[in-house]
Coordinates of N, CA and C and ligand atoms in Angstrom, one line a residue:
X1179 N 0.6 -1.0 0.4 CA -0.1 -0.2 0.1 C 0.7 1.1 0.2
X1180 N 0.6 2.3 -0.4 CA 1.3 3.7 -0.5 C 0.3 4.5 -0.6
X1181 N 0.2 5.5 0.5 CA -0.1 6.2 1.1 C 0.2 7.6 0.6
X1182 N -0.8 8.7 -0.6 CA -0.4 10.0 -0.4 C -0.7 10.9 0.5
X1183 N -0.4 11.8 0.9 CA -0.3 12.9 1.8 C 0.3 14.4 1.1
X1184 N -0.9 15.1 0.9 CA -0.5 16.0 0.7 C -1.6 17.0 0.4
X1185 N -1.8 18.8 0.7 CA -2.2 20.0 0.4 C -3.3 20.1 -0.4
X1186 N -5.1 19.8 -1.1 CA -5.8 20.2 -1.3 C -5.3 20.9 -2.7
X1187 N -4.6 20.5 -3.6 CA -4.1 21.3 -5.2 C -2.9 21.0 -4.8
X1188 N -2.6 20.1 -4.5 CA -0.5 19.9 -4.7 C -0.5 18.8 -5.1
X1189 N -1.7 18.0 -6.9 CA -1.3 17.5 -7.6 C -1.7 15.7 -6.6
X1190 N -1.7 15.0 -5.6 CA -2.4 14.0 -5.6 C -3.7 13.1 -7.0
X1191 N -4.7 13.8 -6.9 CA -5.4 13.2 -7.6 C -4.5 12.7 -9.4
X1192 N -3.8 13.6 -9.3 CA -3.4 13.3 -11.1 C -2.0 12.5 -10.7
X1193 N -1.4 12.4 -10.1 CA -0.3 11.6 -9.5 C -0.4 10.7 -9.9
X1194 N -1.7 9.6 -8.5 CA -2.3 8.7 -8.4 C -3.1 8.1 -9.8
X1195 N -3.0 9.3 -10.9 CA -4.1 8.8 -11.8 C -2.7 8.1 -13.1
X1196 N -1.3 8.7 -12.6 CA -0.5 8.9 -13.4 C 0.4 7.0 -13.5
X1197 N 0.9 7.1 -11.4 CA 0.9 6.1 -11.3 C 0.2 4.7 -11.5
X1198 N -1.5 5.0 -11.7 CA -2.0 3.9 -12.0 C -2.1 3.0 -13.2
X1199 N -2.0 4.0 -13.7 CA -1.6 4.0 -15.6 C -0.9 3.6 -15.3
X1200 N 0.8 3.6 -15.2 CA 1.8 2.9 -16.3 C 2.5 1.7 -14.7
X1201 N 1.5 1.2 -13.4 CA 2.0 0.1 -12.4 C 1.1 -0.4 -12.6
X1202 N -0.3 0.0 -12.8 CA -1.9 -0.9 -12.6 C -1.9 -1.4 -11.2
X1203 N -1.6 -0.1 -10.3 CA -1.6 0.4 -8.8 C -3.2 0.6 -8.8
X1204 N -3.9 -0.2 -7.8 CA -5.0 0.5 -7.3 C -5.8 1.7 -7.3
X1205 N -5.6 2.9 -7.3 CA -6.2 4.2 -7.3 C -7.1 4.6 -6.7
X1206 N -7.4 5.1 -5.1 CA -8.6 5.0 -4.4 C -8.6 6.2 -3.6
X1207 N -9.6 7.2 -4.2 CA -9.3 8.2 -4.1 C -11.1 8.4 -2.7
X1208 N -10.4 8.4 -1.7 CA -11.5 9.1 -1.1 C -13.5 10.3 -1.1
X1209 N -12.3 11.1 -1.7 CA -12.6 12.1 -2.1 C -13.2 11.9 -3.4
X1210 N -13.1 11.6 -3.9 CA -14.1 11.0 -5.2 C -14.9 9.8 -4.9
X1211 N -14.3 9.2 -4.0 CA -15.8 8.0 -3.5 C -17.1 9.1 -3.1
X1212 N -16.5 10.2 -2.3 CA -17.2 10.3 -1.2 C -18.1 12.0 -2.8
X1213 N -17.8 12.2 -3.2 CA -18.3 13.1 -4.1 C -19.7 12.2 -5.2
X1214 N -19.2 10.9 -5.9 CA -20.1 10.4 -5.9 C -21.0 9.7 -5.0
X1215 N -21.1 9.4 -3.7 CA -22.4 9.1 -3.1 C -22.6 10.2 -3.3
X1216 N -22.2 11.4 -2.5 CA -23.5 12.8 -2.8 C -24.0 13.4 -4.6
X1217 N -23.5 12.2 -5.5 CA -24.0 13.0 -6.3 C -25.1 11.9 -6.8
X1218 N -24.9 10.5 -6.2 CA -26.0 9.5 -6.5 C -27.3 9.1 -5.6
X1219 N -27.4 10.1 -4.5 CA -27.7 10.5 -3.2 C -28.2 9.5 -2.2
X1220 N -27.1 8.8 -2.7 CA -26.8 7.7 -1.3 C -27.1 8.4 0.4
X1221 N -27.0 7.9 1.5 CA -27.1 7.9 2.3 C -25.9 8.9 3.2
X1222 N -25.1 7.6 2.9 CA -23.3 8.9 3.1 C -23.2 9.7 2.7
X1223 N -24.0 10.1 1.1 CA -23.4 10.9 0.6 C -23.9 12.0 1.1
X1224 N -25.2 11.8 1.6 CA -26.1 13.5 2.7 C -25.9 13.7 3.8
X1225 N -24.5 12.8 4.5 CA -24.2 13.0 6.0 C -22.6 14.0 5.2
X1226 N -22.0 13.6 4.3 CA -21.0 14.0 3.6 C -20.8 15.6 3.6
X1227 N -22.6 15.7 2.2 CA -22.1 17.0 1.7 C -22.6 17.8 2.3
X1228 N -23.0 18.7 3.9 CA -22.2 19.9 4.2 C -21.3 19.6 3.8
X1229 N -20.3 18.8 5.1 CA -18.3 19.1 4.8 C -17.9 19.3 3.5
X1230 N -18.4 18.5 2.3 CA -17.6 18.6 1.8 C -17.4 20.3 1.0
X1231 N -19.4 20.2 0.9 CA -19.6 21.5 0.1 C -18.8 22.9 1.2
X1232 N -18.3 22.7 2.6 CA -17.9 23.4 3.3 C -16.3 23.6 3.8
X1233 N -15.6 22.4 2.8 CA -13.8 22.5 2.5 C -13.9 22.1 4.0
X1234 N -14.5 21.4 5.2 CA -14.5 20.9 6.2 C -14.2 19.2 6.0
X1235 N -13.4 18.5 7.5 CA -13.3 17.4 7.0 C -14.8 16.5 7.7
X1236 N -15.0 15.5 7.1 CA -16.2 14.4 6.7 C -15.8 13.8 8.3
X1237 N -16.4 13.6 9.6 CA -16.5 13.0 10.6 C -15.6 11.7 10.5
X1238 N -14.7 11.3 11.7 CA -14.2 9.9 11.4 C -14.4 9.1 11.4
X1239 N -15.4 8.8 12.3 CA -16.5 7.6 12.2 C -17.2 7.4 11.0
X1240 N -17.1 8.8 10.2 CA -18.7 8.5 8.6 C -17.0 7.3 7.4
X1241 N -16.7 8.2 7.4 CA -14.9 7.9 7.1 C -14.3 6.3 7.8
X1242 N -14.4 6.1 9.0 CA -14.0 4.5 8.7 C -15.0 3.5 8.9
X1243 N -17.0 4.0 8.4 CA -17.5 2.6 8.1 C -16.7 2.6 6.4
X1244 N -16.7 4.0 5.5 CA -16.0 4.0 4.0 C -15.2 3.8 4.3
X1245 N -13.8 3.6 4.3 CA -12.6 2.7 4.2 C -12.8 1.3 5.0
X1246 N -13.7 1.3 5.5 CA -13.9 -0.7 6.2 C -14.0 -1.3 4.9
X1247 N -15.2 -0.8 4.3 CA -16.0 -1.3 3.7 C -15.4 -1.1 2.3
X1248 N -14.8 -0.2 1.6 CA -14.1 -0.1 0.4 C -12.9 -0.8 0.7
X1249 N -12.1 -1.3 1.8 CA -11.0 -2.1 1.7 C -11.5 -3.2 1.7
X1250 N -13.2 -4.0 2.4 CA -12.9 -4.9 2.0 C -13.3 -5.7 0.1
X1251 N -14.0 -4.8 0.3 CA -14.5 -5.0 -1.5 C -13.0 -4.9 -2.1
X1252 N -11.4 -4.8 -1.6 CA -10.2 -5.1 -2.5 C -9.8 -6.4 -3.2
X1253 N -9.3 -7.1 -4.0 CA -8.7 -8.2 -3.9 C -8.0 -8.1 -3.5
X1254 N -7.9 -9.4 -2.8 CA -6.8 -10.0 -1.9 C -5.4 -9.3 -2.9
X1255 N -4.2 -8.8 -1.5 CA -3.1 -8.6 -3.0 C -2.9 -7.7 -3.5
X1256 N -3.7 -6.6 -3.6 CA -3.6 -5.2 -4.4 C -3.0 -4.9 -4.2
X1257 N -1.9 -4.6 -4.2 CA -1.5 -2.5 -4.1 C -2.2 -1.6 -4.3
X1258 N -2.7 -0.9 -2.9 CA -3.3 0.5 -2.9 C -2.9 2.0 -3.0
X1259 N -3.3 2.4 -4.1 CA -2.4 4.1 -3.7 C -3.8 5.0 -3.4
X1260 N -3.6 5.2 -1.9 CA -4.9 6.0 -1.4 C -4.6 7.3 -1.4
X1261 N -5.3 8.2 -2.3 CA -5.6 9.3 -2.0 C -6.4 10.3 -1.3
X1262 N -6.0 11.2 -0.3 CA -7.1 11.2 0.2 C -6.7 11.0 1.5
X1263 N -6.9 9.4 2.1 CA -7.1 9.3 3.5 C -5.9 8.1 3.7
X1264 N -5.5 8.8 5.0 CA -5.7 9.2 6.4 C -5.6 10.4 6.6
X1265 N -6.5 11.6 6.8 CA -6.5 12.6 7.3 C -6.5 13.8 8.6
X1266 N -6.2 12.4 9.3 CA -6.4 12.7 10.5 C -5.5 11.6 11.9
X1267 N -4.8 12.0 12.7 CA -3.8 11.0 13.6 C -4.9 9.6 13.9
X1268 N -6.3 9.7 13.8 CA -7.1 9.0 14.0 C -7.8 8.2 12.8
X1269 N -7.3 8.6 12.0 CA -7.1 8.0 10.7 C -6.3 7.5 10.6
X1270 N -5.6 7.7 10.6 CA -4.1 6.6 10.5 C -4.1 5.8 11.6
X1271 N -4.4 5.8 12.9 CA -4.1 5.1 13.6 C -5.2 3.9 13.3
X1272 N -6.5 4.3 13.4 CA -7.5 3.0 13.0 C -6.7 2.4 11.1
X1273 N -6.6 3.1 10.7 CA -5.3 2.0 8.9 C -5.1 1.3 9.7
X1274 N -3.9 1.1 10.9 CA -3.1 0.5 11.4 C -3.4 -0.7 11.9
X1275 N -4.9 -0.2 12.1 CA -4.6 -1.5 12.4 C -5.7 -2.7 11.1
X1276 N -6.1 -1.4 9.7 CA -6.8 -1.9 8.7 C -5.8 -3.1 7.9
X1277 N -4.3 -2.3 8.3 CA -3.4 -3.0 7.1 C -2.9 -4.3 7.9
X1278 N -2.7 -4.5 9.3 CA -3.1 -5.2 10.1 C -3.5 -6.7 10.4
X1279 N -4.8 -5.9 10.0 CA -5.6 -6.6 9.8 C -5.9 -7.8 8.3
X1280 N -5.7 -7.6 7.2 CA -5.4 -8.1 6.0 C -3.8 -8.5 5.6
X1281 N -3.2 -8.4 6.8 CA -1.7 -8.6 6.6 C -1.2 -7.7 5.7
X1282 N -1.5 -6.4 6.0 CA -0.7 -5.5 4.5 C 1.2 -5.1 5.2
X1283 N 1.7 -5.5 5.6 CA 2.9 -4.8 5.7 C 4.3 -4.3 5.7
X1284 N 3.9 -3.6 4.2 CA 5.2 -2.4 3.0 C 3.9 -1.5 3.1
X1285 N 3.7 -0.2 4.5 CA 3.0 1.0 3.6 C 4.5 1.9 3.6
X1286 N 4.1 2.2 2.6 CA 4.5 3.3 1.9 C 4.1 5.1 2.1
X1287 N 4.7 5.7 2.5 CA 3.7 7.3 2.5 C 5.2 8.4 1.7
X1288 N 4.2 8.6 1.5 CA 4.8 9.3 -0.1 C 4.1 10.9 0.6
X1289 N 4.4 12.4 0.7 CA 4.3 13.5 1.2 C 4.2 14.5 0.1
X1290 N 3.3 15.0 -0.8 CA 3.8 15.1 -1.6 C 4.5 18.1 -1.9
X1291 N 5.1 17.8 -1.9 CA 5.6 19.1 -0.6 C 5.2 20.3 -1.8
X1292 N 4.1 21.6 -1.7 CA 4.3 22.4 -2.6 C 3.9 23.2 -2.0
X1293 N 4.6 24.2 -2.1 CA 4.3 26.2 -1.9 C 2.5 26.8 -2.3
X1294 N 2.4 27.3 -0.9 CA 0.6 27.7 -0.9 C 0.6 28.0 -1.9
X1295 N 1.3 29.4 -2.6 CA 1.1 30.7 -3.6 C 0.3 29.3 -4.5
X1296 N 1.5 28.3 -5.5 CA 1.6 27.3 -6.2 C 0.2 26.7 -6.2
X1297 N -0.4 26.1 -4.9 CA -1.3 25.5 -4.7 C -2.7 26.5 -5.2
X1298 N -2.7 28.0 -4.8 CA -3.7 28.7 -4.7 C -4.4 28.8 -6.7
X1299 N -3.0 28.4 -6.9 CA -2.9 29.1 -8.8 C -3.9 27.9 -9.2
X1300 N -3.3 26.4 -8.4 CA -3.2 25.7 -9.6 C -4.9 25.3 -8.9
X1301 N -5.8 25.5 -7.2 CA -7.1 24.8 -7.2 C -7.8 25.7 -8.4
X1302 N -7.3 26.9 -8.0 CA -7.9 28.2 -9.5 C -8.2 27.6 -10.4
X1303 N -7.6 27.2 -11.0 CA -7.9 26.5 -12.7 C -7.8 25.1 -12.4
X1304 N -8.1 24.6 -11.6 CA -9.0 23.0 -11.5 C -10.0 23.3 -12.8
X1305 N -10.0 22.0 -13.2 CA -11.2 21.6 -14.2 C -11.8 20.2 -13.2
X1306 N -12.9 19.7 -13.2 CA -13.3 18.1 -12.7 C -14.3 18.4 -13.2
X1307 N -14.2 15.8 -13.2 CA -15.2 15.4 -14.1 C -16.1 15.2 -13.5
X1308 N -17.6 15.4 -13.0 CA -18.2 14.7 -12.6 C -18.2 13.4 -13.0
X1309 N -18.3 13.0 -13.5 CA -18.7 11.4 -14.0 C -17.4 10.4 -14.1
X1310 N -15.8 10.6 -14.1 CA -15.7 9.6 -13.4 C -14.0 10.6 -12.6
X1311 N -13.9 11.1 -12.2 CA -13.1 11.9 -11.5 C -12.6 12.6 -12.0
X1312 N -11.6 12.4 -12.9 CA -10.7 12.7 -14.0 C -10.5 14.9 -13.4
X1313 N -9.1 14.8 -12.7 CA -9.1 16.1 -13.5 C -7.8 17.5 -13.7
X1314 N -8.4 18.5 -14.4 CA -7.5 18.7 -15.2 C -7.3 19.9 -14.8
X1315 N -5.7 21.0 -15.7 CA -6.1 22.6 -15.5 C -6.2 23.2 -16.5
X1316 N -6.9 24.4 -16.8 CA -6.9 25.6 -17.3 C -5.7 25.6 -18.7
X1317 N -4.9 25.5 -17.7 CA -3.6 26.2 -18.7 C -2.7 24.6 -18.2
X1318 N -2.3 24.4 -16.9 CA -0.9 23.7 -17.4 C -1.6 22.2 -17.1
X1319 N -2.5 21.3 -17.4 CA -3.3 19.7 -18.3 C -4.1 20.1 -18.4
X1320 N -4.6 21.2 -19.9 CA -5.3 21.2 -20.2 C -6.3 19.5 -21.0
X1321 N -7.3 19.3 -20.8 CA -7.7 19.0 -21.9 C -7.5 18.6 -22.9
X1322 N -8.2 17.3 -24.5 CA -8.1 17.9 -26.2 C -8.4 18.6 -26.4
X1323 N -9.6 18.8 -25.6 CA -11.4 19.7 -25.9 C -10.9 20.1 -24.9
X1324 N -12.0 21.6 -25.2 CA -11.4 22.6 -23.9 C -13.1 22.2 -23.6
X1325 N -13.6 21.8 -21.2 CA -14.2 21.5 -20.8 C -14.8 20.2 -20.9
X1326 N -13.8 19.6 -21.8 CA -14.7 17.8 -21.7 C -13.8 16.8 -20.6
X1327 N -13.5 16.0 -20.5 CA -13.0 14.9 -19.7 C -12.3 14.3 -21.8
X1328 N -10.7 14.2 -21.2 CA -9.9 13.1 -22.3 C -11.0 11.4 -22.3
X1329 N -11.4 11.1 -20.3 CA -11.8 10.3 -20.5 C -13.0 9.2 -20.7
X1330 N -13.9 10.1 -20.8 CA -15.0 10.3 -19.9 C -15.8 11.4 -21.3
X1331 N -15.5 11.7 -21.4 CA -16.5 12.9 -22.4 C -17.8 13.4 -22.0
X1332 N -17.2 13.6 -20.7 CA -18.2 14.9 -20.0 C -18.1 15.9 -19.5
X1333 N -18.7 16.5 -19.1 CA -18.2 18.4 -19.4 C -18.3 18.4 -18.5
X1334 N -16.8 19.2 -17.9 CA -16.0 19.7 -17.1 C -16.0 20.5 -15.7
X1335 N -16.7 20.7 -15.1 CA -16.7 21.7 -13.6 C -15.9 22.7 -13.2
X1336 N -15.9 23.2 -11.9 CA -14.6 24.1 -11.2 C -15.5 23.1 -10.0
X1337 N -15.4 22.5 -9.4 CA -15.1 21.7 -7.7 C -16.4 22.8 -7.3
X1338 N -17.2 22.6 -6.9 CA -17.5 23.9 -5.5 C -17.0 24.3 -4.3
X1339 N -15.9 22.8 -4.4 CA -15.3 23.5 -2.8 C -14.0 24.2 -3.6
X1340 N -13.6 24.3 -4.6 CA -12.3 25.3 -5.2 C -12.9 26.1 -5.0
X1341 N -13.8 27.0 -5.1 CA -14.4 28.3 -4.5 C -12.8 28.7 -3.8
X1342 N -12.5 30.1 -4.0 CA -11.5 31.0 -3.4 C -11.6 30.4 -1.7
X1343 N -12.4 31.1 -1.1 CA -13.4 30.9 0.3 C -13.0 29.4 1.0
X1344 N -13.5 29.3 0.0 CA -13.2 27.1 0.4 C -11.9 26.6 0.5
X1345 N -10.9 27.2 -0.7 CA -9.9 26.9 -0.5 C -8.9 27.8 0.4
X1346 N -9.6 28.4 0.9 CA -8.9 28.7 2.2 C -9.0 27.9 3.6
X1347 N -10.1 27.8 3.6 CA -11.0 26.9 4.7 C -10.3 25.9 4.6
X1348 N -10.0 25.2 3.4 CA -9.2 23.3 3.0 C -8.0 23.6 3.7
X1349 N -7.0 24.5 3.4 CA -5.3 24.9 3.4 C -5.6 24.7 4.7
X1350 N -6.5 25.5 6.2 CA -6.0 25.6 7.2 C -6.5 23.9 7.8
X1351 N -7.3 23.6 6.8 CA -7.9 22.3 8.4 C -7.3 20.9 7.5
X1352 N -5.9 21.8 6.0 CA -5.2 20.3 6.0 C -4.0 20.7 7.4
X1353 N -3.6 22.2 7.1 CA -2.3 22.4 8.1 C -2.7 21.5 9.7
X1354 N -3.3 21.7 10.3 CA -4.7 21.5 11.3 C -4.9 20.2 11.6
X1355 N -5.0 19.1 10.8 CA -5.4 18.5 11.1 C -4.8 16.9 10.7
X1356 N -4.1 17.7 9.5 CA -3.5 16.6 8.1 C -1.3 16.6 7.9
X1357 N -1.2 18.3 8.5 CA -0.1 17.9 8.5 C 0.0 17.5 8.7
X1358 N 0.3 16.6 10.8 CA 0.8 16.8 11.5 C 0.3 14.9 11.4
X1359 N -0.4 14.5 10.1 CA 0.3 13.3 10.2 C 2.2 12.9 9.2
X1360 N 2.6 13.9 8.8 CA 4.4 13.9 8.2 C 4.8 13.7 9.4
X1361 N 4.7 13.3 10.2 CA 5.9 13.5 11.9 C 5.8 12.4 11.6
X1362 N 3.9 12.3 12.3 CA 3.5 10.4 12.7 C 4.1 9.7 11.8
X1363 N 4.5 9.9 10.6 CA 4.5 8.9 9.6 C 6.7 8.3 9.1
X1364 N 6.8 9.9 9.7 CA 8.0 10.1 10.1 C 8.8 9.5 11.0
X1365 N 8.0 9.6 12.0 CA 9.0 9.1 13.3 C 8.9 6.9 13.5
X1366 N 8.5 7.3 12.3 CA 7.4 5.0 12.0 C 8.7 5.2 10.9
X1367 N 9.6 6.1 10.5 CA 10.2 5.8 9.5 C 9.4 5.2 8.0
X1368 N 7.8 5.6 7.6 CA 7.7 5.0 6.9 C 6.7 6.5 5.2
X1369 N 8.0 7.3 5.9 CA 8.1 8.5 4.8 C 8.5 9.3 3.8
X1370 N 8.5 9.1 3.2 CA 9.6 10.0 1.5 C 8.9 11.0 1.2
X1371 N 9.8 11.8 0.5 CA 8.4 13.5 0.6 C 9.4 13.6 -0.4
X1372 N 8.8 14.6 -1.2 CA 8.7 14.1 -2.8 C 8.6 15.7 -3.1
X1373 N 9.7 17.1 -3.5 CA 8.8 18.0 -3.8 C 8.0 18.3 -5.2
X1374 N 7.1 19.1 -5.4 CA 6.2 18.7 -6.4 C 6.5 20.4 -7.2
X1375 N 7.9 20.9 -6.8 CA 6.9 22.1 -8.0 C 7.4 21.9 -9.3
X1376 N 8.0 20.8 -9.0 CA 8.6 20.6 -11.2 C 6.9 20.1 -12.0
X1377 N 6.3 19.5 -11.3 CA 5.1 19.5 -11.3 C 4.9 18.1 -11.6
X1378 N 3.5 18.0 -11.7 CA 2.7 16.2 -11.2 C 3.6 14.9 -11.7
X1379 N 4.0 15.1 -13.2 CA 4.9 13.9 -13.6 C 5.7 14.5 -13.5
X1380 N 6.7 14.1 -13.1 CA 7.5 14.8 -12.3 C 7.9 13.5 -11.2
X1381 N 6.7 14.3 -10.5 CA 6.6 13.8 -9.1 C 5.8 11.9 -9.2
X1382 N 5.3 11.8 -10.9 CA 4.6 11.1 -10.8 C 5.8 9.4 -11.5
X1383 N 6.8 9.6 -12.2 CA 7.6 9.4 -12.3 C 8.9 8.7 -11.4
X1384 N 9.1 9.6 -10.5 CA 9.6 9.4 -8.8 C 8.9 8.2 -8.4
X1385 N 7.4 8.1 -8.3 CA 6.8 7.6 -7.5 C 7.0 6.5 -8.3
X1386 N 7.0 5.7 -9.4 CA 7.0 5.0 -10.1 C 8.0 3.8 -10.2
X1387 N 9.4 5.2 -10.0 CA 10.7 4.4 -9.6 C 10.5 4.1 -8.1
X1388 N 10.5 4.2 -7.7 CA 10.5 3.6 -6.5 C 9.8 2.7 -5.9
X1389 N 7.8 2.7 -6.7 CA 7.8 1.7 -6.6 C 7.9 0.3 -6.7
X1390 N 8.7 0.7 -8.5 CA 9.3 -0.4 -9.5 C 10.4 -1.0 -8.3
X1391 N 11.1 0.4 -7.9 CA 12.8 -1.0 -7.5 C 12.2 -2.1 -5.9
X1392 N 10.7 -1.9 -5.6 CA 10.2 -3.0 -5.2 C 10.3 -4.4 -4.6
Ligands
AMP1496 P1 -10.6 15.6 -2.1 O1 -11.6 15.4 -2.9 O2 -9.6 14.3 -1.1 O3 -9.8 17.2 -1.9 O4 -11.7 15.0 -0.8 C1 -12.4 16.5 -1.0 C2 -13.3 16.5 0.1 O5 -14.5 14.9 0.8 C3 -12.7 16.7 1.7 O6 -12.3 18.5 1.7 C4 -12.9 16.1 2.7 O7 -14.9 17.2 2.6 C5 -14.2 15.1 2.2 N1 -12.9 13.9 2.6 C6 -12.1 12.7 1.8 N2 -11.1 12.5 2.3 C7 -11.7 12.3 3.7 C8 -11.1 12.0 4.6 N3 -10.2 10.9 4.8 N4 -11.9 12.1 5.9 C9 -12.3 13.4 5.9 N5 -13.0 14.2 4.5 C10 -12.7 13.2 3.8

């Protein structure tokens, strides 16, 4: 299992898509799963929607059910690439219990580092596919046809939680709740940090090289 940790807009989703395409690992984005639950109107989606719209974290207890069910559905031995989970120390502690239960002992954590001004520019131009979850950027990672998803042809949208006020709130929450995970994993000897200034493709190449060397 590989866990990606990084602020909103650091490129986790794009990087994970590239690593999945290159290595066939399974990209699991809790944000994409929650957005799908919201658009399908499920009970979990209804509970999560307010938190997502406000740029806050869905409570750990609700996330525990979601991640437990999700990991139960994965084929044994699949290499999972977690994007967006864990996001709190409590989630990381729960994940230790889950990986122990499944006998997953090779857990690597990649921390994606990017300055806040670059993050703000990226999120402002981000366009996402409401159908398959792929993300693009109006200038740096434009789709082949403007406004249309390369993968499934759906019309791209700016995520409601990518509005400027919500972006700032998400970054504050990242600093308060998620950034402490970096030291938590470092102290367990599981952390590798990658500078994302050169762009998502370069980060993906580094991760692909890392995982291929295993
Ligand atoms: P993301 O696509 O990873 O930026 O996630 C979008 C939103 O989904 C977040 O701002 C949270 O509201 C929610 N979310 C995703 N993953 C988690 C998680 N592990 N814990 C709590 N909330 C989450």
